[in-house]
């Protein structure tokens, strides 16, 4: 079976990355791509590195696609996807429009009215490591945000196994492609180079989905997440560092045994997760650049009683286009890893 995939908004960073991944996919072909301002051009005119995908950029997808992969911004995504969802065409969306179950949380975080709140009940949060079975039976998947993927994958084993208190702190250092292709002062070379700054201190939009997904894992007090992202002058990658207080007696008092206990918790949790590598050493964003892998490193500080978990992923890979293709594979009953087994590009 070959899946005919349509890509909405191929001319953003994420759309281009979806096209690059599908080009190497053994069971999918690109049936059509759309763009707004670039409609009428051919894809290699906009992205010369995609010279082998010589497709016209259209205003809409051709009839009969088997799946719609959307890289539109939030709001626009739901508006464009309504007819496909109503027609029963499988959809994976990378915007925030179908990630949250509670429309009020969505509207408070994104400051817009949701164009299709009636569709939220049937949508599934797209992170196969947590929701593989639901994604397999879904027609509408709202793929995880990039920061959320890094933080959720770092914290899920600890939260699900009940060894940490619900108050956690997480920070991320993220590459500038996370801000998308549109121009802005924060990605101006003179202001971004040799510079690090936090943002979203008054409540980042990804926190509600982190809480939603972690809370669904265990009958415990809802997690409270203090989250601060930072842009740093690199192109791709997110390094997440998550700090959580261990419950008294949760781990051995003996450091080597406690470290092993932590690794066992993570290795057990991710034993069927082909794209999560549990590492005994700290990850770096260069270890996953261009790949769909997340490297997770659990560590424990017995002096303070804290677990500190670091994770690294590529925001355009497991944080976006790679995870979307992984969700598509699961929805269509393909091997989860199809088209995605490239290791990180190093150095
Ligand atoms: N970048 C990441 O790391 C990342 C990670 C996870 C999820 N996402 C999500 O993936 C989606 C795409 O992100 P991106 O980084 O690829 O964005 P991007 O590179 O900034 O692409 C956004 C482009 O979409 C087009 N656009 C804007 N409004 C539109 C509308 N109403 N209808 C049609 N096209 C419109 C514009 O291009 P024109 O002006 O040329 O039409 C705009 O430049 C977003 O929902 C984002 O939140 C991004």
CSV table of C-alpha atoms and ligand atoms in Angstrom, one decimal:
chain,number,residue,atom,x,y,z
A,1,UNK,CA,0.0,0.0,0.0
A,2,UNK,CA,1.3,3.5,-0.8
A,3,UNK,CA,-0.2,6.3,1.1
A,4,UNK,CA,-1.0,9.5,-0.9
A,5,UNK,CA,-0.2,12.3,1.5
A,6,UNK,CA,-1.1,15.9,1.1
A,7,UNK,CA,0.9,18.6,2.9
A,8,UNK,CA,-0.8,21.9,3.9
A,9,UNK,CA,1.6,24.9,4.2
A,10,UNK,CA,4.7,23.2,2.8
A,11,UNK,CA,6.5,26.5,2.7
A,12,UNK,CA,7.2,26.8,6.4
A,13,UNK,CA,10.1,25.1,8.1
A,14,UNK,CA,7.9,22.3,9.3
A,15,UNK,CA,6.2,21.8,6.0
A,16,UNK,CA,9.5,21.5,4.2
A,17,UNK,CA,10.7,19.0,6.8
A,18,UNK,CA,7.6,16.9,6.3
A,19,UNK,CA,8.3,16.9,2.5
A,20,UNK,CA,12.0,15.9,3.1
A,21,UNK,CA,11.0,13.0,5.3
A,22,UNK,CA,8.2,11.7,3.0
A,23,UNK,CA,10.6,11.7,0.1
A,24,UNK,CA,12.4,8.8,1.9
A,25,UNK,CA,9.3,7.1,3.1
A,26,UNK,CA,8.9,3.5,1.8
A,27,UNK,CA,5.1,3.5,2.0
A,28,UNK,CA,4.1,7.1,1.3
A,29,UNK,CA,4.3,9.6,-1.6
A,30,UNK,CA,3.5,13.3,-1.7
A,31,UNK,CA,0.3,13.7,-3.7
A,32,UNK,CA,0.2,17.5,-3.3
A,33,UNK,CA,1.4,20.4,-1.4
A,34,UNK,CA,-0.1,23.8,-0.6
A,35,UNK,CA,1.3,27.2,0.2
A,36,UNK,CA,-0.2,30.7,0.5
A,37,UNK,CA,2.1,33.3,-0.8
A,38,UNK,CA,4.2,30.8,-2.8
A,39,UNK,CA,1.2,29.3,-4.6
A,40,UNK,CA,2.0,28.9,-8.3
A,41,UNK,CA,5.7,28.3,-7.8
A,42,UNK,CA,7.4,24.9,-7.7
A,43,UNK,CA,8.7,23.5,-4.5
A,44,UNK,CA,12.4,23.7,-5.4
A,45,UNK,CA,12.0,27.4,-6.2
A,46,UNK,CA,11.2,28.0,-2.6
A,47,UNK,CA,13.5,25.3,-1.1
A,48,UNK,CA,16.4,24.5,-3.4
A,49,UNK,CA,17.4,21.6,-1.1
A,50,UNK,CA,14.2,19.8,-2.1
A,51,UNK,CA,15.2,19.8,-5.8
A,52,UNK,CA,14.2,16.2,-6.1
A,53,UNK,CA,10.6,16.9,-5.1
A,54,UNK,CA,9.6,19.0,-8.2
A,55,UNK,CA,6.0,19.5,-7.3
A,56,UNK,CA,3.8,22.6,-7.9
A,57,UNK,CA,2.7,24.5,-4.8
A,58,UNK,CA,-1.0,24.8,-5.1
A,59,UNK,CA,-3.7,26.7,-3.1
A,60,UNK,CA,-5.4,23.5,-2.2
A,61,UNK,CA,-4.8,19.7,-2.2
A,62,UNK,CA,-5.9,17.5,-5.0
A,63,UNK,CA,-9.0,15.3,-4.5
A,64,UNK,CA,-8.5,11.9,-3.1
A,65,UNK,CA,-5.5,12.2,-0.7
A,66,UNK,CA,-5.3,9.4,1.9
A,67,UNK,CA,-4.0,11.6,4.7
A,68,UNK,CA,-3.7,15.4,5.3
A,69,UNK,CA,-0.5,16.5,7.1
A,70,UNK,CA,-1.0,20.1,8.3
A,71,UNK,CA,1.8,22.5,9.1
A,72,UNK,CA,-0.5,25.6,9.2
A,73,UNK,CA,-0.4,28.0,12.1
A,74,UNK,CA,-3.0,27.6,14.9
A,75,UNK,CA,-6.5,28.9,14.0
A,76,UNK,CA,-5.8,28.6,10.2
A,77,UNK,CA,-5.2,24.9,10.7
A,78,UNK,CA,-8.6,24.1,12.2
A,79,UNK,CA,-10.3,26.2,9.6
A,80,UNK,CA,-8.6,24.4,6.7
A,81,UNK,CA,-9.0,21.0,8.2
A,82,UNK,CA,-12.8,21.1,8.9
A,83,UNK,CA,-13.8,19.8,5.5
A,84,UNK,CA,-11.3,17.0,5.6
A,85,UNK,CA,-12.3,15.9,9.0
A,86,UNK,CA,-16.0,16.0,8.1
A,87,UNK,CA,-15.2,13.9,5.0
A,88,UNK,CA,-13.5,11.3,7.2
A,89,UNK,CA,-10.0,11.9,5.7
A,90,UNK,CA,-7.3,11.1,8.3
A,91,UNK,CA,-5.6,14.2,9.5
A,92,UNK,CA,-2.4,14.9,11.5
A,93,UNK,CA,-2.1,18.5,12.5
A,94,UNK,CA,1.0,20.2,13.9
A,95,UNK,CA,-0.6,23.3,15.2
A,96,UNK,CA,-2.1,23.5,18.7
A,97,UNK,CA,-5.7,23.4,17.4
A,98,UNK,CA,-6.4,19.8,18.3
A,99,UNK,CA,-4.0,19.1,21.2
A,100,UNK,CA,-6.1,20.3,24.1
A,101,UNK,CA,-9.4,18.6,25.1
A,102,UNK,CA,-10.7,21.7,26.9
A,103,UNK,CA,-11.6,24.5,24.5
A,104,UNK,CA,-11.5,27.1,27.3
A,105,UNK,CA,-7.8,26.2,28.0
A,106,UNK,CA,-7.1,26.5,24.3
A,107,UNK,CA,-8.8,29.9,23.9
A,108,UNK,CA,-7.1,31.2,27.1
A,109,UNK,CA,-3.7,30.1,25.9
A,110,UNK,CA,-4.0,31.1,22.2
A,111,UNK,CA,-6.3,34.2,22.6
A,112,UNK,CA,-8.5,33.1,19.6
A,113,UNK,CA,-11.9,31.5,19.3
A,114,UNK,CA,-11.6,27.8,18.3
A,115,UNK,CA,-13.0,27.4,14.8
A,116,UNK,CA,-14.1,23.8,15.4
A,117,UNK,CA,-14.6,23.0,19.1
A,118,UNK,CA,-17.0,20.2,18.2
A,119,UNK,CA,-14.1,18.3,16.8
A,120,UNK,CA,-12.0,18.3,20.0
A,121,UNK,CA,-13.7,15.3,21.6
A,122,UNK,CA,-12.6,13.0,18.8
A,123,UNK,CA,-9.1,14.3,18.5
A,124,UNK,CA,-6.1,12.4,20.0
A,125,UNK,CA,-2.9,14.0,21.3
A,126,UNK,CA,-0.2,13.0,19.0
A,127,UNK,CA,2.7,11.5,21.0
A,128,UNK,CA,2.8,7.8,20.2
A,129,UNK,CA,5.0,7.0,23.3
A,130,UNK,CA,2.0,7.9,25.4
A,131,UNK,CA,-1.0,7.3,23.2
A,132,UNK,CA,-0.1,4.7,20.6
A,133,UNK,CA,-3.3,2.7,20.7
A,134,UNK,CA,-5.6,5.8,20.6
A,135,UNK,CA,-3.6,7.2,17.6
A,136,UNK,CA,-3.9,3.9,15.8
A,137,UNK,CA,-7.7,4.2,16.0
A,138,UNK,CA,-7.9,8.0,15.4
A,139,UNK,CA,-8.9,10.0,12.3
A,140,UNK,CA,-7.8,13.3,13.8
A,141,UNK,CA,-4.4,13.7,15.6
A,142,UNK,CA,-3.1,16.9,17.1
A,143,UNK,CA,0.6,16.3,17.2
A,144,UNK,CA,2.5,17.4,20.3
A,145,UNK,CA,4.2,20.7,20.6
A,146,UNK,CA,8.0,20.7,20.5
A,147,UNK,CA,8.7,21.9,24.0
A,148,UNK,CA,5.9,19.6,25.3
A,149,UNK,CA,7.4,16.6,23.6
A,150,UNK,CA,10.8,17.2,25.3
A,151,UNK,CA,9.3,17.8,28.7
A,152,UNK,CA,6.6,15.1,28.7
A,153,UNK,CA,9.1,12.4,27.5
A,154,UNK,CA,11.5,13.5,30.3
A,155,UNK,CA,8.9,13.4,33.0
A,156,UNK,CA,6.4,10.7,32.0
A,157,UNK,CA,8.2,7.7,33.6
A,158,UNK,CA,8.6,9.5,36.9
A,159,UNK,CA,5.1,10.9,37.0
A,160,UNK,CA,3.5,7.6,35.9
A,161,UNK,CA,5.4,5.6,38.5
A,162,UNK,CA,4.5,7.9,41.3
A,163,UNK,CA,8.1,8.6,42.5
A,164,UNK,CA,8.0,12.4,42.3
A,165,UNK,CA,6.0,15.2,43.9
A,166,UNK,CA,3.6,17.0,41.5
A,167,UNK,CA,5.4,20.4,41.5
A,168,UNK,CA,8.1,20.3,38.8
A,169,UNK,CA,10.3,22.8,37.1
A,170,UNK,CA,11.3,22.6,33.5
A,171,UNK,CA,13.4,24.7,31.2
A,172,UNK,CA,14.3,24.4,27.6
A,173,UNK,CA,16.9,25.8,25.4
A,174,UNK,CA,15.6,25.9,21.9
A,175,UNK,CA,17.0,26.6,18.4
A,176,UNK,CA,15.7,29.5,16.4
A,177,UNK,CA,13.9,27.4,13.8
A,178,UNK,CA,11.3,26.9,16.6
A,179,UNK,CA,10.1,30.4,15.9
A,180,UNK,CA,9.3,29.4,12.3
A,181,UNK,CA,10.3,31.1,9.0
A,182,UNK,CA,8.5,34.3,9.4
A,183,UNK,CA,10.8,37.2,10.2
A,184,UNK,CA,11.0,38.8,13.6
A,185,UNK,CA,13.4,40.8,15.7
A,186,UNK,CA,14.0,37.9,18.0
A,187,UNK,CA,15.5,35.9,15.1
A,188,UNK,CA,17.4,38.9,13.7
A,189,UNK,CA,21.1,37.8,13.5
A,190,UNK,CA,22.4,40.8,15.3
A,191,UNK,CA,20.0,40.2,18.2
A,192,UNK,CA,20.0,36.4,18.3
A,193,UNK,CA,23.7,35.7,17.8
A,194,UNK,CA,25.7,35.4,21.0
A,195,UNK,CA,22.5,35.9,23.0
A,196,UNK,CA,20.4,33.9,25.4
A,197,UNK,CA,17.1,35.1,26.8
A,198,UNK,CA,14.0,33.5,28.5
A,199,UNK,CA,10.5,34.1,27.1
A,200,UNK,CA,7.0,33.1,28.0
A,201,UNK,CA,7.6,33.8,31.7
A,202,UNK,CA,4.0,34.7,32.2
A,203,UNK,CA,2.8,31.2,31.2
A,204,UNK,CA,3.9,29.5,28.0
A,205,UNK,CA,1.3,28.1,25.7
A,206,UNK,CA,2.6,24.6,25.9
A,207,UNK,CA,2.1,24.2,29.6
A,208,UNK,CA,-1.6,23.2,29.4
A,209,UNK,CA,-0.7,20.3,27.1
A,210,UNK,CA,2.1,19.1,29.3
A,211,UNK,CA,-0.3,19.1,32.3
A,212,UNK,CA,-3.0,17.4,30.3
A,213,UNK,CA,-0.8,14.6,29.1
A,214,UNK,CA,1.1,14.0,32.4
A,215,UNK,CA,-2.1,14.1,34.4
A,216,UNK,CA,-3.6,11.4,32.2
A,217,UNK,CA,-0.9,9.0,33.2
A,218,UNK,CA,-1.6,8.5,36.9
A,219,UNK,CA,-4.2,8.9,39.6
A,220,UNK,CA,-2.2,11.6,41.4
A,221,UNK,CA,-2.5,15.3,42.2
A,222,UNK,CA,-2.4,17.2,38.9
A,223,UNK,CA,1.2,18.2,38.1
A,224,UNK,CA,2.1,21.9,38.5
A,225,UNK,CA,4.7,22.8,36.0
A,226,UNK,CA,6.9,25.9,36.2
A,227,UNK,CA,8.2,26.1,32.6
A,228,UNK,CA,10.7,28.6,31.1
A,229,UNK,CA,12.0,28.3,27.5
A,230,UNK,CA,15.1,30.1,26.2
A,231,UNK,CA,16.0,30.8,22.6
A,232,UNK,CA,19.7,30.2,22.0
A,233,UNK,CA,21.7,30.9,18.8
A,234,UNK,CA,21.5,27.6,17.1
A,235,UNK,CA,19.2,26.4,14.3
A,236,UNK,CA,17.7,23.1,15.4
A,237,UNK,CA,17.3,21.4,18.7
A,238,UNK,CA,15.7,21.5,22.1
A,239,UNK,CA,17.4,20.6,25.3
A,240,UNK,CA,15.0,20.2,28.2
A,241,UNK,CA,16.1,20.1,31.8
A,242,UNK,CA,13.4,19.0,34.3
A,243,UNK,CA,13.7,19.1,38.1
A,244,UNK,CA,11.4,17.2,40.3
A,245,UNK,CA,11.4,16.4,44.1
A,246,UNK,CA,11.5,12.7,44.8
A,247,UNK,CA,9.0,11.4,47.3
A,248,UNK,CA,10.6,10.3,50.5
A,249,UNK,CA,11.9,6.7,50.2
A,250,UNK,CA,11.1,6.5,46.5
A,251,UNK,CA,14.6,5.5,45.7
A,252,UNK,CA,17.5,3.8,47.5
A,253,UNK,CA,19.7,6.0,49.7
A,254,UNK,CA,22.7,4.4,48.1
A,255,UNK,CA,23.8,6.6,45.0
A,256,UNK,CA,24.7,3.8,42.6
A,257,UNK,CA,21.6,1.9,43.4
A,258,UNK,CA,19.4,5.0,43.2
A,259,UNK,CA,20.9,5.8,39.7
A,260,UNK,CA,20.2,2.2,38.6
A,261,UNK,CA,16.6,2.4,40.0
A,262,UNK,CA,16.0,5.6,37.9
A,263,UNK,CA,17.4,4.0,34.8
A,264,UNK,CA,15.3,0.9,35.3
A,265,UNK,CA,12.1,3.1,35.6
A,266,UNK,CA,12.9,4.8,32.3
A,267,UNK,CA,14.0,1.7,30.5
A,268,UNK,CA,10.9,-0.2,31.6
A,269,UNK,CA,8.6,2.7,30.6
A,270,UNK,CA,10.2,3.1,27.1
A,271,UNK,CA,10.8,-0.5,26.3
A,272,UNK,CA,8.5,-0.4,23.3
A,273,UNK,CA,9.3,3.2,22.2
A,274,UNK,CA,11.7,2.9,19.2
A,275,UNK,CA,12.4,6.7,19.2
A,276,UNK,CA,13.3,7.2,22.8
A,277,UNK,CA,16.8,6.3,23.8
A,278,UNK,CA,17.4,6.2,27.5
A,279,UNK,CA,21.1,7.2,28.1
A,280,UNK,CA,23.4,6.9,31.0
A,281,UNK,CA,25.1,10.1,29.9
A,282,UNK,CA,23.7,13.6,29.4
A,283,UNK,CA,22.4,14.2,25.8
A,284,UNK,CA,23.2,17.1,23.5
A,285,UNK,CA,21.1,18.5,20.7
A,286,UNK,CA,23.8,17.6,18.2
A,287,UNK,CA,23.1,13.9,19.0
A,288,UNK,CA,19.6,14.1,17.5
A,289,UNK,CA,19.9,16.8,14.9
A,290,UNK,CA,17.9,15.8,11.7
A,291,UNK,CA,16.5,12.6,13.4
A,292,UNK,CA,13.3,11.6,15.1
A,293,UNK,CA,15.0,10.4,18.2
A,294,UNK,CA,14.8,11.8,21.7
A,295,UNK,CA,17.6,11.0,24.1
A,296,UNK,CA,16.6,11.0,27.7
A,297,UNK,CA,19.0,11.0,30.6
A,298,UNK,CA,17.6,10.5,34.1
A,299,UNK,CA,19.8,11.5,37.0
A,300,UNK,CA,19.4,11.8,40.8
A,301,UNK,CA,20.8,14.1,43.4
A,302,UNK,CA,20.4,12.4,46.7
A,303,UNK,CA,21.8,15.4,48.7
A,304,UNK,CA,18.8,17.5,47.6
A,305,UNK,CA,16.4,14.7,47.0
A,306,UNK,CA,15.8,15.8,43.4
A,307,UNK,CA,15.5,13.9,40.2
A,308,UNK,CA,17.0,15.9,37.2
A,309,UNK,CA,16.1,14.6,33.8
A,310,UNK,CA,17.5,16.0,30.6
A,311,UNK,CA,16.2,15.3,27.1
A,312,UNK,CA,17.3,16.3,23.7
A,313,UNK,CA,15.3,16.3,20.5
A,314,UNK,CA,15.2,18.1,17.2
A,315,UNK,CA,12.4,20.6,17.2
A,316,UNK,CA,11.7,20.0,13.5
A,317,UNK,CA,12.2,16.2,14.0
A,318,UNK,CA,10.6,14.5,17.0
A,319,UNK,CA,9.3,18.0,18.0
A,320,UNK,CA,7.4,18.4,14.7
A,321,UNK,CA,7.7,16.7,11.3
A,322,UNK,CA,9.2,13.4,12.5
A,323,UNK,CA,6.7,12.9,15.2
A,324,UNK,CA,3.9,13.7,12.7
A,325,UNK,CA,5.2,11.0,10.3
A,326,UNK,CA,5.5,8.6,13.3
A,327,UNK,CA,1.8,9.3,14.1
A,328,UNK,CA,0.8,8.8,10.4
A,329,UNK,CA,2.7,5.4,10.5
A,330,UNK,CA,0.7,4.4,13.6
A,331,UNK,CA,-2.6,5.5,12.2
A,332,UNK,CA,-2.1,3.5,9.0
A,333,UNK,CA,-0.8,0.3,10.7
A,334,UNK,CA,2.7,0.7,9.2
A,335,UNK,CA,5.9,0.0,11.1
A,336,UNK,CA,6.2,2.9,13.5
A,337,UNK,CA,9.8,3.6,12.3
A,338,UNK,CA,9.0,3.6,8.6
A,339,UNK,CA,11.0,6.4,6.9
A,340,UNK,CA,12.3,7.7,10.2
A,341,UNK,CA,15.4,5.6,11.2
A,342,UNK,CA,18.0,8.2,10.2
A,343,UNK,CA,20.4,8.8,13.1
A,344,UNK,CA,21.4,12.3,14.2
A,345,UNK,CA,23.7,14.4,11.9
A,346,UNK,CA,27.0,14.9,13.8
A,347,UNK,CA,28.9,17.1,14.3
B,1,LIG,N1,9.0,25.3,14.1
B,1,LIG,C1,8.9,24.4,15.0
B,1,LIG,O1,9.8,23.9,15.6
B,1,LIG,C2,7.5,23.8,15.3
B,1,LIG,C3,7.5,22.7,16.2
B,1,LIG,C4,6.2,22.1,16.5
B,1,LIG,C5,5.1,22.6,15.9
B,1,LIG,N2,5.1,23.7,15.1
B,1,LIG,C6,3.9,24.2,14.5
B,1,LIG,O2,3.9,23.8,13.1
B,1,LIG,C7,3.2,24.8,12.4
B,1,LIG,C8,4.2,25.4,11.3
B,1,LIG,O3,5.3,25.9,12.0
B,1,LIG,P1,6.5,26.5,11.2
B,1,LIG,O4,7.6,26.7,12.2
B,1,LIG,O5,6.8,25.7,10.0
B,1,LIG,O6,6.0,28.0,10.8
B,1,LIG,P2,6.6,29.0,9.7
B,1,LIG,O7,7.9,28.5,9.1
B,1,LIG,O8,6.6,30.3,10.4
B,1,LIG,O9,5.5,29.0,8.6
B,1,LIG,C9,4.4,29.8,8.8
B,1,LIG,C10,3.9,30.3,7.5
B,1,LIG,O10,2.6,29.9,7.3
B,1,LIG,C11,2.0,30.8,6.4
B,1,LIG,N3,0.7,31.2,6.9
B,1,LIG,C12,0.5,32.0,8.0
B,1,LIG,N4,-0.8,32.2,8.2
B,1,LIG,C13,-1.4,31.4,7.2
B,1,LIG,C14,-2.8,31.2,6.9
B,1,LIG,N5,-3.8,31.8,7.6
B,1,LIG,N6,-3.1,30.4,5.9
B,1,LIG,C15,-2.1,29.8,5.2
B,1,LIG,N7,-0.8,30.0,5.4
B,1,LIG,C16,-0.5,30.8,6.4
B,1,LIG,C17,2.9,32.0,6.2
B,1,LIG,O11,3.6,31.8,5.0
B,1,LIG,P3,3.2,32.8,3.7
B,1,LIG,O12,3.2,34.2,4.3
B,1,LIG,O13,4.3,32.5,2.8
B,1,LIG,O14,1.9,32.3,3.2
B,1,LIG,C18,3.9,31.8,7.4
B,1,LIG,O15,5.1,32.4,7.1
B,1,LIG,C19,2.7,25.9,13.4
B,1,LIG,O16,1.4,25.6,13.8
B,1,LIG,C20,3.7,25.7,14.6
B,1,LIG,O17,3.1,26.0,15.8
B,1,LIG,C21,6.3,24.3,14.8
